[in-house]
Amino acid sequence: TFKGIYEVKAALTMRVADCFNLGVGMKNAFISTQERIINLDTRMQLYTAYLKFAYNRFHTARTYSSFGFNVGYNNSFFTNVKPLFSPIISKEYTSLVFEPEYSINFAVEESFSIGMFVSYTYMLTPYSAKNIAMQDYSSKATLGENSAVGILNIGFSFYVGMGRRFKPNVQD
């Protein structure tokens, strides 16, 4: 298992119908084995480009939920790989990515809101710890080799509107 250090997303979206948005985005994340495996701090840099589909549901004039689904492609690489005995097969990992997400947002101004979000990144390509010689550190490194990769993300978000002002469909 890896522990998240950070994840940053940026998306450019456009409203295509009442409450529906479509857009493109880019995501960068950094995860590490630090504190999971003694004396090893292998890190993984993740870069993902995606298409975003979202629906906004207003609860009040200043509060809304956003339900989204991102589909994209991930290209990652590992750093600080230190094998003891085994060869390094590949420091790269790529996969198709599917990511449902939910956020609750609070409008601060007419074109600015802050919120909290939760998402689950699902990567279809099985990850093999043998590629970066993790079996040298733990016998558990070979568990789940035929499984897809899942990452739970919880954090804060903000929205900055440009162009035409966003008008909520519910009044206080």
Coordinates of C-alpha atoms in Angstrom, one line a residue:
T1 CA 0.0 0.0 0.0
F2 CA 1.0 3.6 -0.6
K3 CA 0.2 6.7 1.4
G4 CA -0.9 9.9 -0.3
I5 CA 1.2 13.0 0.0
Y6 CA -0.8 15.3 -2.3
E7 CA -3.1 15.4 -5.3
V8 CA -3.8 18.5 -7.4
K9 CA -6.5 18.7 -10.1
A10 CA -7.4 21.4 -12.6
A11 CA -10.3 21.2 -14.9
L12 CA -11.8 23.5 -17.5
T13 CA -15.5 22.9 -17.8
M14 CA -18.4 24.4 -19.6
R15 CA -22.1 24.2 -19.0
V16 CA -23.7 22.3 -21.9
A17 CA -27.2 22.1 -20.5
D18 CA -29.1 23.1 -17.4
C19 CA -27.0 21.9 -14.5
F20 CA -24.8 19.7 -16.8
N21 CA -21.1 20.4 -17.4
L22 CA -18.5 18.9 -19.7
G23 CA -14.8 19.5 -19.6
V24 CA -11.2 18.4 -19.7
G25 CA -8.8 18.2 -16.8
M26 CA -5.3 17.3 -15.6
K27 CA -4.3 15.7 -12.3
N28 CA -1.0 15.2 -10.5
A29 CA -0.6 13.1 -7.4
F30 CA 2.3 11.9 -5.3
I31 CA 2.2 8.8 -3.1
S32 CA 4.8 7.0 -1.0
T33 CA 5.6 3.8 0.8
Q34 CA 7.1 5.8 3.7
E35 CA 5.9 4.5 7.1
R36 CA 4.4 1.5 5.4
I37 CA 7.7 -0.3 4.7
I38 CA 10.6 0.2 7.1
N39 CA 13.7 1.8 5.6
L40 CA 12.1 2.3 2.2
D41 CA 10.5 5.4 0.7
T42 CA 9.7 4.4 -2.9
R43 CA 7.5 7.1 -4.4
M44 CA 5.1 7.2 -7.3
Q45 CA 4.3 10.3 -9.4
L46 CA 0.9 10.1 -11.1
Y47 CA -0.1 12.2 -14.1
T48 CA -3.6 11.9 -15.5
A49 CA -5.4 13.6 -18.3
Y50 CA -9.2 13.2 -18.3
L51 CA -12.6 14.1 -19.6
K52 CA -15.1 15.4 -17.0
F53 CA -18.8 14.9 -16.9
A54 CA -20.7 16.6 -14.1
Y55 CA -24.1 17.5 -12.8
N56 CA -24.7 20.3 -10.3
R57 CA -27.7 20.2 -7.9
F58 CA -28.5 23.3 -6.0
H59 CA -29.8 23.0 -2.4
T60 CA -30.0 26.8 -1.8
A61 CA -28.8 29.9 -3.7
R62 CA -25.4 29.5 -2.1
T63 CA -25.0 25.7 -1.6
Y64 CA -24.8 23.0 -4.3
S65 CA -23.6 19.5 -4.8
S66 CA -21.6 18.4 -7.8
F67 CA -21.7 14.8 -9.0
G68 CA -19.0 14.0 -11.5
F69 CA -17.4 11.2 -13.4
N70 CA -13.9 11.5 -15.0
V71 CA -12.6 9.2 -17.6
G72 CA -8.9 9.4 -18.6
Y73 CA -5.5 8.0 -19.0
N74 CA -2.8 7.8 -16.3
N75 CA 1.0 7.8 -16.9
S76 CA 3.0 7.2 -13.7
F77 CA 6.6 6.5 -12.7
F78 CA 8.4 5.4 -9.6
T79 CA 11.4 7.1 -7.9
N80 CA 13.7 6.1 -5.1
V81 CA 13.5 2.5 -6.1
K82 CA 16.1 0.5 -4.1
P83 CA 16.1 -3.3 -4.8
L84 CA 18.1 -5.5 -2.5
F85 CA 18.3 -8.6 -4.7
S86 CA 15.7 -8.6 -7.5
P87 CA 16.0 -6.7 -10.8
I88 CA 13.8 -3.6 -11.5
I89 CA 11.5 -4.7 -14.4
S90 CA 9.9 -1.3 -15.1
K91 CA 9.6 2.0 -13.2
E92 CA 6.5 3.0 -15.2
Y93 CA 2.8 2.3 -14.8
T94 CA 0.0 3.3 -17.2
S95 CA -3.7 2.7 -17.1
L96 CA -7.2 3.8 -18.1
V97 CA -8.8 5.7 -15.2
F98 CA -12.4 6.0 -14.1
E99 CA -13.2 8.3 -11.2
P100 CA -16.6 9.1 -9.7
E101 CA -16.6 12.1 -7.5
Y102 CA -18.9 14.1 -5.2
S103 CA -18.4 17.6 -3.7
I104 CA -20.5 19.9 -1.6
N105 CA -19.8 23.5 -2.4
F106 CA -20.6 26.9 -0.8
A107 CA -20.6 30.0 -2.8
V108 CA -18.5 32.8 -1.4
E109 CA -19.0 35.2 -4.3
E110 CA -20.9 35.2 -7.6
S111 CA -18.2 33.3 -9.4
F112 CA -16.2 31.7 -6.5
S113 CA -17.1 28.7 -4.3
I114 CA -15.2 26.5 -1.9
G115 CA -16.1 22.9 -1.0
M116 CA -15.2 19.5 0.2
F117 CA -14.9 16.5 -2.1
V118 CA -14.5 12.7 -2.1
S119 CA -13.6 10.7 -5.1
Y120 CA -12.4 7.2 -5.9
T121 CA -9.8 6.7 -8.6
Y122 CA -10.1 3.3 -10.3
M123 CA -7.3 2.2 -12.6
L124 CA -7.9 -1.0 -14.7
T125 CA -4.3 -2.1 -15.1
P126 CA -3.1 -4.4 -12.3
Y127 CA -0.1 -3.0 -10.4
S128 CA 2.7 -5.4 -9.9
A129 CA 5.0 -4.7 -6.9
K130 CA 7.6 -7.0 -8.5
N131 CA 8.2 -4.4 -11.2
I132 CA 10.0 -2.3 -8.6
A133 CA 11.4 -5.1 -6.5
M134 CA 9.1 -4.6 -3.5
Q135 CA 9.2 -8.4 -2.8
D136 CA 12.7 -7.8 -1.4
Y137 CA 11.1 -5.9 1.5
S138 CA 7.9 -7.7 2.2
S139 CA 6.3 -11.1 1.3
K140 CA 3.0 -9.2 1.1
A141 CA 4.2 -7.4 -2.0
T142 CA 2.9 -10.1 -4.3
L143 CA -0.6 -10.0 -2.9
G144 CA -3.3 -8.6 -5.1
E145 CA -1.2 -8.7 -8.3
N146 CA -4.2 -9.4 -10.5
S147 CA -6.3 -6.7 -9.0
A148 CA -7.0 -3.2 -10.4
V149 CA -5.7 -0.2 -8.4
G150 CA -8.0 2.0 -6.3
I151 CA -7.3 5.3 -4.6
L152 CA -9.6 7.0 -2.2
N153 CA -9.3 10.8 -2.2
I154 CA -10.8 13.2 0.3
G155 CA -10.0 16.9 0.3
F156 CA -10.9 20.5 -0.4
S157 CA -11.9 22.1 -3.6
F158 CA -12.6 25.5 -5.1
Y159 CA -14.4 26.8 -8.2
V160 CA -13.6 30.0 -10.1
G161 CA -16.1 31.0 -12.7
M162 CA -15.2 32.9 -15.8
G163 CA -17.3 34.6 -18.5
R164 CA -21.0 34.4 -18.0
R165 CA -22.1 34.5 -14.4
F166 CA -23.5 31.3 -12.9
K167 CA -27.1 31.6 -11.8
P168 CA -28.4 29.0 -9.3
N169 CA -31.8 27.4 -10.0
V170 CA -32.9 27.5 -6.4
Q171 CA -33.6 30.6 -4.2
D172 CA -32.8 31.0 -0.5

